[in-house]
Every structure is written in structure tokens, then in C-alpha cells.
Short mmCIF file of C-alpha atoms in Angstrom, two decimals:
data_model
loop_
_atom_site.label_atom_id
_atom_site.label_comp_id
_atom_site.label_asym_id
_atom_site.label_seq_id
_atom_site.Cartn_x
_atom_site.Cartn_y
_atom_site.Cartn_z
CA MET A 41 -16.31 -3.99 58.71
CA ILE A 42 -15.79 -4.22 62.45
CA LEU A 43 -11.57 -4.57 61.92
CA PHE A 44 -11.56 -1.72 59.75
CA LEU A 45 -13.96 0.96 61.91
CA GLY A 46 -11.34 0.54 64.55
CA PHE A 47 -8.65 0.55 62.99
CA PHE A 48 -9.79 3.99 61.31
CA LEU A 49 -10.27 5.41 64.94
CA GLN A 50 -7.30 4.65 66.02
CA SER A 51 -4.85 6.26 63.18
CA CYS A 52 -7.96 9.31 63.59
CA SER A 53 -6.92 9.44 67.53
CA SER A 54 -3.17 9.31 66.25
CA ASP A 55 -3.01 11.98 64.05
CA ASP A 56 -5.16 14.68 67.19
CA ASP A 57 -2.30 13.52 69.20
CA SER A 58 0.17 14.41 66.57
CA ALA A 59 -1.14 18.22 65.47
CA ILE A 60 -1.50 18.77 69.64
CA THR A 61 2.78 20.41 69.95
CA SER A 62 4.37 22.06 73.20
CA ALA A 63 4.19 25.91 73.18
CA PRO A 64 7.73 27.18 71.88
CA GLU A 65 10.93 27.86 73.57
CA ILE A 66 13.07 30.58 73.90
CA THR A 67 16.22 30.58 74.13
CA ASP A 68 20.12 32.31 74.15
CA PHE A 69 17.89 35.62 75.03
CA GLU A 70 20.12 37.87 74.43
CA TYR A 71 19.73 42.00 74.75
CA GLY A 72 21.98 44.88 75.45
CA GLU A 73 23.65 48.46 73.20
CA GLY A 74 23.28 48.28 69.74
CA SER A 75 26.29 49.49 67.69
CA THR A 76 29.19 47.10 69.57
CA HIS A 77 25.69 43.96 69.24
CA SER A 78 26.48 43.69 73.36
CA THR A 79 25.20 41.42 75.90
CA ASP A 80 25.47 43.71 78.90
CA LEU A 81 22.73 44.42 80.34
CA PHE A 82 22.61 48.47 79.38
CA ALA A 83 22.08 50.83 75.95
CA TYR A 84 22.34 54.56 76.25
CA LYS A 85 19.45 57.47 75.53
CA GLY A 86 19.76 58.11 71.37
CA SER A 87 21.16 55.11 70.45
CA ASP A 88 19.42 51.75 70.18
CA ILE A 89 19.38 47.93 71.73
CA HIS A 90 20.28 44.67 69.88
CA ILE A 91 17.77 42.13 70.90
CA ALA A 92 18.33 38.45 70.21
CA ALA A 93 16.71 34.91 70.55
CA ASP A 94 16.92 31.77 69.13
CA ILE A 95 13.30 30.43 68.87
CA TYR A 96 12.23 26.39 68.75
CA ALA A 97 8.84 25.63 67.48
CA GLU A 98 7.15 22.59 66.62
CA ALA A 99 4.46 24.77 64.89
CA LYS A 100 5.05 27.84 63.06
CA VAL A 101 5.00 30.96 64.95
CA SER A 102 2.17 33.75 64.38
CA SER A 103 3.06 36.51 65.99
CA ILE A 104 6.63 37.52 68.05
CA THR A 105 5.85 40.47 70.95
CA LEU A 106 8.50 42.63 72.19
CA SER A 107 8.16 45.04 74.79
CA ILE A 108 10.21 47.12 76.33
CA HIS A 109 8.09 49.87 79.70
CA ALA A 110 10.12 50.91 83.46
CA HIS A 111 7.71 51.63 87.14
CA ASP A 112 8.12 55.04 88.83
CA LEU A 113 11.39 56.54 87.39
CA GLU A 114 11.08 59.61 88.25
CA LEU A 115 10.60 62.23 84.88
CA GLY A 116 12.90 65.33 84.31
CA ASP A 117 12.69 68.23 82.49
CA ASP A 118 11.43 67.33 79.50
CA GLU A 119 11.36 63.95 79.66
CA VAL A 120 8.74 61.61 79.02
CA ASP A 121 7.73 58.18 80.22
CA TRP A 122 8.71 55.26 77.50
CA ASP A 123 6.40 52.01 76.91
CA PHE A 124 7.32 50.23 73.96
CA GLU A 125 5.95 47.27 72.37
CA THR A 126 5.91 45.98 69.19
CA VAL A 127 4.26 43.30 67.75
CA TYR A 128 6.67 41.45 64.47
CA THR A 129 4.75 40.06 62.24
CA ASP A 130 7.29 39.18 59.46
CA SER A 131 7.30 36.23 56.53
CA ASP A 132 10.77 35.74 58.41
CA TYR A 133 9.31 34.73 61.47
CA LEU A 134 6.32 33.39 60.71
CA VAL A 135 8.05 29.99 60.41
CA ILE A 136 8.95 26.97 62.19
CA ASN A 137 12.51 27.68 64.46
CA PRO A 138 12.92 31.39 63.18
CA GLY A 139 15.91 33.01 64.63
CA PHE A 140 14.56 36.78 66.15
CA HIS A 141 17.46 39.82 65.66
CA GLU A 142 15.98 43.89 65.82
CA HIS A 143 17.36 46.76 66.56
CA VAL A 144 15.41 49.17 69.00
CA ASP A 145 15.81 52.76 68.56
CA VAL A 146 15.70 54.60 72.39
CA PRO A 147 14.65 57.85 72.69
CA LYS A 148 16.61 60.69 73.63
CA ASP A 149 14.14 62.72 76.19
CA ILE A 150 13.18 59.65 78.23
CA PRO A 151 14.59 59.23 82.03
CA SER A 152 17.71 57.26 82.19
CA GLY A 153 17.08 54.24 84.58
CA GLU A 154 15.76 49.98 85.03
CA TYR A 155 13.61 49.33 82.45
CA HIS A 156 11.37 45.89 82.57
CA ILE A 157 12.21 44.07 78.39
CA GLU A 158 9.65 41.08 77.88
CA LEU A 159 9.70 38.37 74.76
CA THR A 160 6.50 36.80 73.91
CA VAL A 161 6.26 33.69 70.72
CA VAL A 162 2.80 32.82 70.37
CA ASP A 163 2.35 29.79 67.29
CA GLU A 164 -0.41 29.13 65.41
CA GLN A 165 -2.19 26.47 67.45
CA GLY A 166 -2.32 29.48 70.49
CA ASN A 167 0.40 27.99 72.49
CA SER A 168 2.72 31.25 74.06
CA THR A 169 5.46 31.13 75.86
CA GLU A 170 7.63 34.96 77.15
CA VAL A 171 11.06 35.32 79.03
CA GLU A 172 11.85 38.83 80.70
CA GLY A 173 14.55 40.43 81.87
CA TYR A 174 15.84 44.04 83.29
CA LEU A 175 18.25 46.33 81.24
CA GLN A 176 19.56 50.04 82.08
CA ILE A 177 18.77 52.51 80.35
CA LEU A 178 22.19 54.90 80.84
CA ASP A 179 22.84 58.84 79.57
CA PRO A 180 24.89 59.15 76.73
CA ILE A 181 27.07 61.96 78.76
CA THR A 182 27.25 62.41 82.83
CA LEU A 183 29.09 64.95 84.11
CA SER A 184 30.48 64.59 87.67
CA ASP A 185 33.12 65.70 90.80
CA PHE A 186 32.57 69.79 91.07
CA SER A 187 34.54 71.61 91.72
CA ILE A 188 34.28 75.45 91.17
CA ASP A 189 34.58 78.91 93.32
CA THR A 190 31.50 80.07 94.83
CA THR A 191 33.17 83.31 94.61
CA VAL A 192 35.92 85.79 92.89
CA ALA A 193 36.82 89.56 93.08
CA ARG A 194 36.87 91.03 89.92
CA GLY A 195 40.02 91.34 88.21
CA ASP A 196 40.46 87.98 89.40
CA ASP A 197 39.87 84.99 88.00
CA PHE A 198 37.86 81.72 89.38
CA HIS A 199 38.51 77.99 88.41
CA ALA A 200 36.40 75.36 87.10
CA GLU A 201 36.46 71.16 87.03
CA PHE A 202 34.66 68.89 86.56
CA LEU A 203 34.96 65.16 85.00
CA ILE A 204 33.60 63.99 81.78
CA ASP A 205 32.24 61.37 80.68
CA ALA A 206 30.53 60.57 76.73
CA VAL A 207 30.70 57.25 75.19
CA ASN A 208 30.45 59.19 71.39
CA GLY A 209 33.40 61.61 72.62
CA ILE A 210 32.75 65.00 73.18
CA HIS A 211 31.77 67.89 70.31
CA SER A 212 32.50 70.77 72.67
CA VAL A 213 32.14 72.60 75.95
CA THR A 214 30.87 76.08 76.25
CA VAL A 215 30.41 78.08 79.43
CA ASP A 216 27.99 80.80 79.96
CA ILE A 217 28.42 83.57 82.66
CA HIS A 218 25.12 85.97 82.49
CA ALA A 219 23.30 88.52 85.67
CA HIS A 220 20.51 89.48 85.68
CA GLY A 221 18.41 92.81 87.10
CA ILE A 222 22.50 93.77 88.28
CA THR A 223 22.62 97.11 87.10
CA PRO A 224 26.59 98.83 86.08
CA GLY A 225 27.82 101.68 88.25
CA ASP A 226 29.91 104.68 87.42
CA GLY A 227 33.52 102.99 85.72
CA GLU A 228 31.38 99.27 85.10
CA VAL A 229 30.42 97.88 82.25
CA GLU A 230 27.66 94.97 81.95
CA TRP A 231 29.12 91.19 81.62
CA ASP A 232 28.22 88.74 79.53
CA TYR A 233 30.16 85.91 79.10
CA GLU A 234 29.89 82.81 76.91
CA GLU A 235 32.88 80.82 75.56
CA GLU A 236 33.76 77.44 73.91
CA PHE A 237 36.42 74.85 75.06
CA LEU A 238 37.42 72.59 72.26
CA GLU A 239 41.52 72.40 72.53
CA GLY A 240 42.11 69.16 74.92
CA TYR A 241 38.76 68.43 75.24
CA TYR A 242 37.26 67.50 71.29
CA GLU A 243 36.70 64.10 70.48
CA GLU A 244 37.67 62.61 74.42
CA THR A 245 34.83 60.01 75.78
CA SER A 246 36.62 60.11 79.37
CA ILE A 247 38.09 63.76 80.58
CA GLU A 248 38.78 66.21 83.82
CA PHE A 249 37.48 69.24 82.65
CA HIS A 250 39.54 72.75 84.20
CA GLU A 251 39.97 75.85 83.33
CA HIS A 252 40.21 79.05 85.14
CA ILE A 253 38.31 81.76 83.78
CA ASP A 254 39.03 86.37 83.70
CA VAL A 255 36.40 88.10 85.74
CA PRO A 256 36.97 91.62 84.09
CA LEU A 257 37.99 94.23 86.78
CA THR A 258 34.90 96.61 84.84
CA ALA A 259 32.05 93.59 85.68
CA PRO A 260 29.47 94.96 87.79
CA ALA A 261 29.40 92.84 91.69
CA GLY A 262 26.43 90.90 92.21
CA GLU A 263 25.52 87.10 91.86
CA TYR A 264 25.72 85.48 88.60
CA HIS A 265 24.37 82.65 87.05
CA MET A 266 27.07 80.13 85.29
CA ILE A 267 25.78 76.97 82.69
CA PHE A 268 28.15 74.59 82.21
CA THR A 269 26.77 72.49 78.79
CA VAL A 270 28.43 69.20 77.80
CA GLU A 271 27.31 68.44 73.88
CA ASP A 272 29.30 65.02 72.08
CA GLU A 273 29.46 63.90 68.79
CA ASN A 274 26.02 62.30 68.09
CA GLY A 275 24.41 66.07 69.19
CA ASN A 276 23.43 65.11 72.75
CA THR A 277 23.71 67.52 75.34
CA SER A 278 24.16 67.84 78.56
CA GLU A 279 24.37 70.77 81.26
CA TYR A 280 25.16 71.87 84.68
CA GLU A 281 23.64 75.01 86.34
CA THR A 282 25.02 77.46 89.51
CA HIS A 283 25.65 80.29 90.74
CA ILE A 284 29.20 82.44 91.24
CA ASP A 285 28.83 85.48 93.43
CA ILE A 286 31.44 88.49 92.16
CA THR A 287 32.78 90.54 94.96
CA ALA A 288 34.29 94.73 94.02
#
């Protein structure tokens, strides 16, 4: 009986030891622009992020949590904070050694900049492991290197040029010029200009916008507001606003 009891206690102790597992391990953690499954550490607003990892777990996984957030990014007009967190409990993940692969949509109305990304894995015994990194969220359209005349005599033309980078391809470039509170004098006609430019720009991803715009001889003199709007093939837009003085 004494020998049997000793053997039984030793067996129970061995069973308890075998029930103790190590925390899960996360390897090959990668993320980037979704459409190309990129591993470069950036993605675009209005697109999606590809996120993947291999998980080694001695006990079954009970949850996988993904969080994405930023710190102290300045909000622009009509922009909102983005604080993403989702707990994945799909049956494909609640196993030993699952592979993780998800695509996360990036809102269009969030600020661009650096975001913190964390992946946390918890197993059925409560062991947890996390990995983290940083991701740049970029604008799908960027406008730069502006050179636009600030004054023009009526009856003449003025030039406007700037660089456009549009990852999804340019759909159109629209120029809107208008004035407020200018009363036309004798022989003058109110000037309100809007034109959509397609030729030479449509579907281009990186190009210089360079146009000359005629100002009617009858346009009243004064300050005019100009808006340049670039729209890409996914419906994203980017605007640049400035002013020009029309002289007599």
C-alpha cells in the first residue's frame, strides 16, 4: 500500500507538471499596405492594413487582440481620432499553433502620422504574450512644391503648378476661382471660374500640374479665392487653397 501510494502521488505530480505550459510565442509579425500584402511599415487612409503572424502555443489559444492607436496627432478639419481594438475569437484561431492573418480598414477621416500597433495572444491557461510596432498612416494624395502667381492683370493669364502624388491614380483636377463682395463696375462682368482638367492627368500616379488660366478683360479687380481639388480613382480628395489679386 505504501509503495502504491508513493507511485500514485508521483504520477499526480508528473501530471501537474505536464499541465504547466509556457506562454505563447509570436513570430514573423508583419504588417503593411493591404492590397499588395506589403511588409513595409505604412498604409494609406481609405485603404486597408495587412497584418499577419505565426503563433506557437502549447495550450489552445483563447483570444487574440489587435489594437491600433496614435498619440498626440493633431486633428485637421473634419478629422477624428482613430482608436482601433478588436478581439478575435474565431474558431480557426482557438487552436494550438494558429496562424493569424487579418485585413483592417483604415478610415479616410483620420490624421496621417505614426500609429502604435499591438498584437496580444492569450491561451486557455491565462498565459499571454504581446508584440508591438509602429505604422505610418499616409495620405493617398499629396500635393507639394506649389508655384502659383499671386497677381495677374485682367485680360492676361496666370500660371499654376504643383506636384501631385496619388497612389490610386488621378481621376481629375478641378480649379475653382471666385470672389466675394466685389461689385462689378461699368463694363465689368462678375467672374466665377470652374474647370475640370483630365487630359494629361487622368490615371497618372505622379505628375506635375501645370496650367495657364486666362482672366477675362471684363473681370472686376480685387482679391479672388482659389481652390485646387485633386480626386483619385477611389474617391479620395485633397485640396489646396490660396488667393490671387486681379488688377485693372
